[in-house]
Amino acid sequence: RLASLSATPRRSVAAGERHAVAVSIAGDVYAWGSRRHGALGLPLLAGSEARGLPTPRAVPALRGRRAVAAASGSDWAMALLEDGSVYCWGKGVQPRGGGGGARGEGGGEGAAEQH
């Protein structure tokens, strides 16, 4: 049980190899666990990949957007938004130039990318 999300009604939770993501009833996306390969969708700062995140944190690139579901794999995660777009982050996600994809702070692995 995650005390930090106990007051937040959840729509879904998905677990990866060393991390997890949750979508609240309000459509907010939270991630926690290993930062390896940017699987949390959070900015990668020098040395931050080695430290995990024990408490859920909102995925920055998705603030203000409503998610309806999430999925997670070994080192990646994705969220399906209510408008039908999909945001992906973690290993294998390569930000593209232009086109309005919402990248998380920092770019590269760990940045959420619209598909």
C-alpha atoms as an extended CHARMM CRD file, in Angstrom:
* protein
*
       115  EXT
         1         1  ARG       CA              0.0000000000        0.0000000000        0.0000000000  PROA      1               0.0000000000
         2         2  LEU       CA              1.3020000000        3.4390000000       -0.9090000000  PROA      2               0.0000000000
         3         3  ALA       CA              0.4450000000        5.8610000000        1.8390000000  PROA      3               0.0000000000
         4         4  SER       CA              1.2490000000        8.8170000000       -0.4170000000  PROA      4               0.0000000000
         5         5  LEU       CA             -1.4950000000        7.7950000000       -2.8890000000  PROA      5               0.0000000000
         6         6  SER       CA             -3.9750000000        6.4090000000       -0.3470000000  PROA      6               0.0000000000
         7         7  ALA       CA             -6.1700000000        9.5370000000       -0.5750000000  PROA      7               0.0000000000
         8         8  THR       CA             -5.9880000000        9.5920000000       -4.3920000000  PROA      8               0.0000000000
         9         9  PRO       CA             -8.6040000000        7.3780000000       -6.0610000000  PROA      9               0.0000000000
        10        10  ARG       CA             -6.8640000000        5.4040000000       -8.8070000000  PROA      10              0.0000000000
        11        11  ARG       CA             -8.2030000000        4.2870000000      -12.1720000000  PROA      11              0.0000000000
        12        12  SER       CA             -5.2900000000        1.9650000000      -12.9650000000  PROA      12              0.0000000000
        13        13  VAL       CA             -1.8180000000        0.8910000000      -11.8860000000  PROA      13              0.0000000000
        14        14  ALA       CA              0.8310000000       -0.7230000000      -14.1010000000  PROA      14              0.0000000000
        15        15  ALA       CA              4.1370000000       -2.2140000000      -12.9830000000  PROA      15              0.0000000000
        16        16  GLY       CA              7.3940000000       -2.4500000000      -14.8910000000  PROA      16              0.0000000000
        17        17  GLU       CA             10.4960000000       -4.3760000000      -13.9240000000  PROA      17              0.0000000000
        18        18  ARG       CA             11.5710000000       -1.8920000000      -11.2250000000  PROA      18              0.0000000000
        19        19  HSD       CA              8.9930000000        0.8950000000      -11.3850000000  PROA      19              0.0000000000
        20        20  ALA       CA              5.2630000000        1.5280000000      -11.5000000000  PROA      20              0.0000000000
        21        21  VAL       CA              2.8240000000        4.1120000000      -12.8210000000  PROA      21              0.0000000000
        22        22  ALA       CA             -0.6800000000        4.9700000000      -11.6850000000  PROA      22              0.0000000000
        23        23  VAL       CA             -3.5100000000        6.9520000000      -13.2470000000  PROA      23              0.0000000000
        24        24  SER       CA             -5.8590000000        8.7280000000      -10.8650000000  PROA      24              0.0000000000
        25        25  ILE       CA             -9.6010000000        9.0350000000      -11.4340000000  PROA      25              0.0000000000
        26        26  ALA       CA             -8.8940000000       12.7210000000      -12.2370000000  PROA      26              0.0000000000
        27        27  GLY       CA             -6.5180000000       11.6160000000      -15.0250000000  PROA      27              0.0000000000
        28        28  ASP       CA             -3.2160000000       12.5150000000      -13.3560000000  PROA      28              0.0000000000
        29        29  VAL       CA             -0.2530000000       10.1700000000      -13.9580000000  PROA      29              0.0000000000
        30        30  TYR       CA              2.1600000000        9.2890000000      -11.1410000000  PROA      30              0.0000000000
        31        31  ALA       CA              5.3700000000        7.2440000000      -11.3070000000  PROA      31              0.0000000000
        32        32  TRP       CA              7.7400000000        5.7680000000       -8.7280000000  PROA      32              0.0000000000
        33        33  GLY       CA             10.5280000000        3.2080000000       -8.3630000000  PROA      33              0.0000000000
        34        34  SER       CA             13.7180000000        2.9240000000      -10.4010000000  PROA      34              0.0000000000
        35        35  ARG       CA             14.7890000000        5.8720000000      -12.5600000000  PROA      35              0.0000000000
        36        36  ARG       CA             16.7580000000        3.5080000000      -14.8190000000  PROA      36              0.0000000000
        37        37  HSD       CA             16.5780000000        4.5830000000      -18.4730000000  PROA      37              0.0000000000
        38        38  GLY       CA             14.1200000000        7.3400000000      -17.5580000000  PROA      38              0.0000000000
        39        39  ALA       CA             11.3100000000        4.8950000000      -16.7750000000  PROA      39              0.0000000000
        40        40  LEU       CA              9.6310000000        7.4520000000      -14.4790000000  PROA      40              0.0000000000
        41        41  GLY       CA              9.3300000000       10.1690000000      -17.1110000000  PROA      41              0.0000000000
        42        42  LEU       CA             11.2320000000       12.5300000000      -14.8390000000  PROA      42              0.0000000000
        43        43  PRO       CA             14.2230000000       14.6680000000      -15.7900000000  PROA      43              0.0000000000
        44        44  LEU       CA             17.5080000000       12.7550000000      -15.6160000000  PROA      44              0.0000000000
        45        45  LEU       CA             20.0370000000       14.7470000000      -13.6550000000  PROA      45              0.0000000000
        46        46  ALA       CA             23.6600000000       13.7840000000      -13.0780000000  PROA      46              0.0000000000
        47        47  GLY       CA             23.6550000000       10.7240000000      -10.8220000000  PROA      47              0.0000000000
        48        48  SER       CA             19.8590000000       10.6360000000      -10.4790000000  PROA      48              0.0000000000
        49        49  GLU       CA             19.4710000000        7.3600000000      -12.3740000000  PROA      49              0.0000000000
        50        50  ALA       CA             21.1750000000        5.5040000000       -9.5330000000  PROA      50              0.0000000000
        51        51  ARG       CA             18.6340000000        6.7670000000       -7.0090000000  PROA      51              0.0000000000
        52        52  GLY       CA             15.1390000000        5.3910000000       -7.0460000000  PROA      52              0.0000000000
        53        53  LEU       CA             12.0470000000        7.3470000000       -6.1480000000  PROA      53              0.0000000000
        54        54  PRO       CA             10.1600000000        5.6160000000       -3.3020000000  PROA      54              0.0000000000
        55        55  THR       CA              7.1070000000        7.8810000000       -3.4330000000  PROA      55              0.0000000000
        56        56  PRO       CA              4.8940000000        8.6090000000       -6.4420000000  PROA      56              0.0000000000
        57        57  ARG       CA              5.5120000000       11.8380000000       -8.3240000000  PROA      57              0.0000000000
        58        58  ALA       CA              3.4560000000       13.3900000000      -11.1310000000  PROA      58              0.0000000000
        59        59  VAL       CA              4.9600000000       12.9240000000      -14.6080000000  PROA      59              0.0000000000
        60        60  PRO       CA              5.8480000000       16.5370000000      -15.5640000000  PROA      60              0.0000000000
        61        61  ALA       CA              5.0410000000       16.3610000000      -19.2950000000  PROA      61              0.0000000000
        62        62  LEU       CA              1.5010000000       15.1950000000      -18.5220000000  PROA      62              0.0000000000
        63        63  ARG       CA              0.4720000000       17.8920000000      -16.0670000000  PROA      63              0.0000000000
        64        64  GLY       CA             -2.7670000000       19.4540000000      -17.2150000000  PROA      64              0.0000000000
        65        65  ARG       CA             -3.6320000000       16.4810000000      -19.4680000000  PROA      65              0.0000000000
        66        66  ARG       CA             -6.1030000000       13.7290000000      -18.6040000000  PROA      66              0.0000000000
        67        67  ALA       CA             -4.9670000000       10.1180000000      -18.8920000000  PROA      67              0.0000000000
        68        68  VAL       CA             -7.3640000000        7.1710000000      -18.9830000000  PROA      68              0.0000000000
        69        69  ALA       CA             -4.8780000000        4.2760000000      -18.7900000000  PROA      69              0.0000000000
        70        70  ALA       CA             -1.2010000000        3.4580000000      -18.4020000000  PROA      70              0.0000000000
        71        71  ALA       CA              1.0630000000        0.5740000000      -19.3290000000  PROA      71              0.0000000000
        72        72  SER       CA              4.5940000000       -0.2350000000      -18.2660000000  PROA      72              0.0000000000
        73        73  GLY       CA              7.4050000000       -2.5390000000      -19.3620000000  PROA      73              0.0000000000
        74        74  SER       CA             10.9070000000       -3.3190000000      -18.1680000000  PROA      74              0.0000000000
        75        75  ASP       CA             12.3240000000        0.2210000000      -18.5640000000  PROA      75              0.0000000000
        76        76  TRP       CA              9.5140000000        2.2310000000      -20.1560000000  PROA      76              0.0000000000
        77        77  ALA       CA              5.9700000000        3.4130000000      -19.5460000000  PROA      77              0.0000000000
        78        78  MET       CA              3.1670000000        5.0180000000      -21.5110000000  PROA      78              0.0000000000
        79        79  ALA       CA             -0.1280000000        6.7580000000      -20.8940000000  PROA      79              0.0000000000
        80        80  LEU       CA             -3.2240000000        6.8500000000      -23.0700000000  PROA      80              0.0000000000
        81        81  LEU       CA             -4.8630000000       10.2690000000      -22.9010000000  PROA      81              0.0000000000
        82        82  GLU       CA             -8.5890000000       10.8900000000      -23.2040000000  PROA      82              0.0000000000
        83        83  ASP       CA             -8.0590000000       12.5720000000      -26.6020000000  PROA      83              0.0000000000
        84        84  GLY       CA             -6.6020000000        9.3000000000      -27.9480000000  PROA      84              0.0000000000
        85        85  SER       CA             -2.9560000000       10.3880000000      -27.9920000000  PROA      85              0.0000000000
        86        86  VAL       CA             -0.2920000000        8.2620000000      -26.3250000000  PROA      86              0.0000000000
        87        87  TYR       CA              2.7020000000        9.5740000000      -24.3830000000  PROA      87              0.0000000000
        88        88  CYS       CA              5.7150000000        7.2810000000      -23.9820000000  PROA      88              0.0000000000
        89        89  TRP       CA              8.8590000000        7.6070000000      -21.8910000000  PROA      89              0.0000000000
        90        90  GLY       CA             11.8820000000        5.5910000000      -20.8530000000  PROA      90              0.0000000000
        91        91  LYS       CA             14.2090000000        3.2530000000      -22.7310000000  PROA      91              0.0000000000
        92        92  GLY       CA             13.8590000000        3.4110000000      -26.4790000000  PROA      92              0.0000000000
        93        93  VAL       CA             11.9700000000        6.7120000000      -26.5740000000  PROA      93              0.0000000000
        94        94  GLN       CA             13.7950000000        9.1390000000      -28.8320000000  PROA      94              0.0000000000
        95        95  PRO       CA             12.4080000000       12.6840000000      -28.8920000000  PROA      95              0.0000000000
        96        96  ARG       CA             11.6020000000       13.9700000000      -32.3750000000  PROA      96              0.0000000000
        97        97  GLY       CA             12.1470000000       17.5440000000      -33.4770000000  PROA      97              0.0000000000
        98        98  GLY       CA              9.1890000000       19.8650000000      -34.0490000000  PROA      98              0.0000000000
        99        99  GLY       CA              5.5960000000       18.7580000000      -34.3650000000  PROA      99              0.0000000000
       100       100  GLY       CA              4.4330000000       19.6730000000      -30.8750000000  PROA      100             0.0000000000
       101       101  GLY       CA              5.4310000000       16.4980000000      -29.0260000000  PROA      101             0.0000000000
       102       102  ALA       CA              5.4680000000       17.3410000000      -25.3200000000  PROA      102             0.0000000000
       103       103  ARG       CA              8.8820000000       16.3860000000      -24.0410000000  PROA      103             0.0000000000
       104       104  GLY       CA              9.7030000000       16.2500000000      -20.3710000000  PROA      104             0.0000000000
       105       105  GLU       CA             12.4240000000       18.4690000000      -19.0450000000  PROA      105             0.0000000000
       106       106  GLY       CA             15.8490000000       17.3080000000      -20.0740000000  PROA      106             0.0000000000
       107       107  GLY       CA             15.0090000000       15.4430000000      -23.3210000000  PROA      107             0.0000000000
       108       108  GLY       CA             16.1980000000       11.9730000000      -24.2950000000  PROA      108             0.0000000000
       109       109  GLU       CA             15.4450000000        8.9470000000      -22.1630000000  PROA      109             0.0000000000
       110       110  GLY       CA             13.1200000000       10.0000000000      -19.3980000000  PROA      110             0.0000000000
       111       111  ALA       CA             11.2780000000       12.5490000000      -21.5110000000  PROA      111             0.0000000000
       112       112  ALA       CA              7.6620000000       11.8770000000      -22.3710000000  PROA      112             0.0000000000
       113       113  GLU       CA              7.0130000000       11.9140000000      -26.1020000000  PROA      113             0.0000000000
       114       114  GLN       CA              3.6320000000       12.1620000000      -27.8090000000  PROA      114             0.0000000000
       115       115  HSD       CA              2.8240000000        9.5190000000      -30.4330000000  PROA      115             0.0000000000
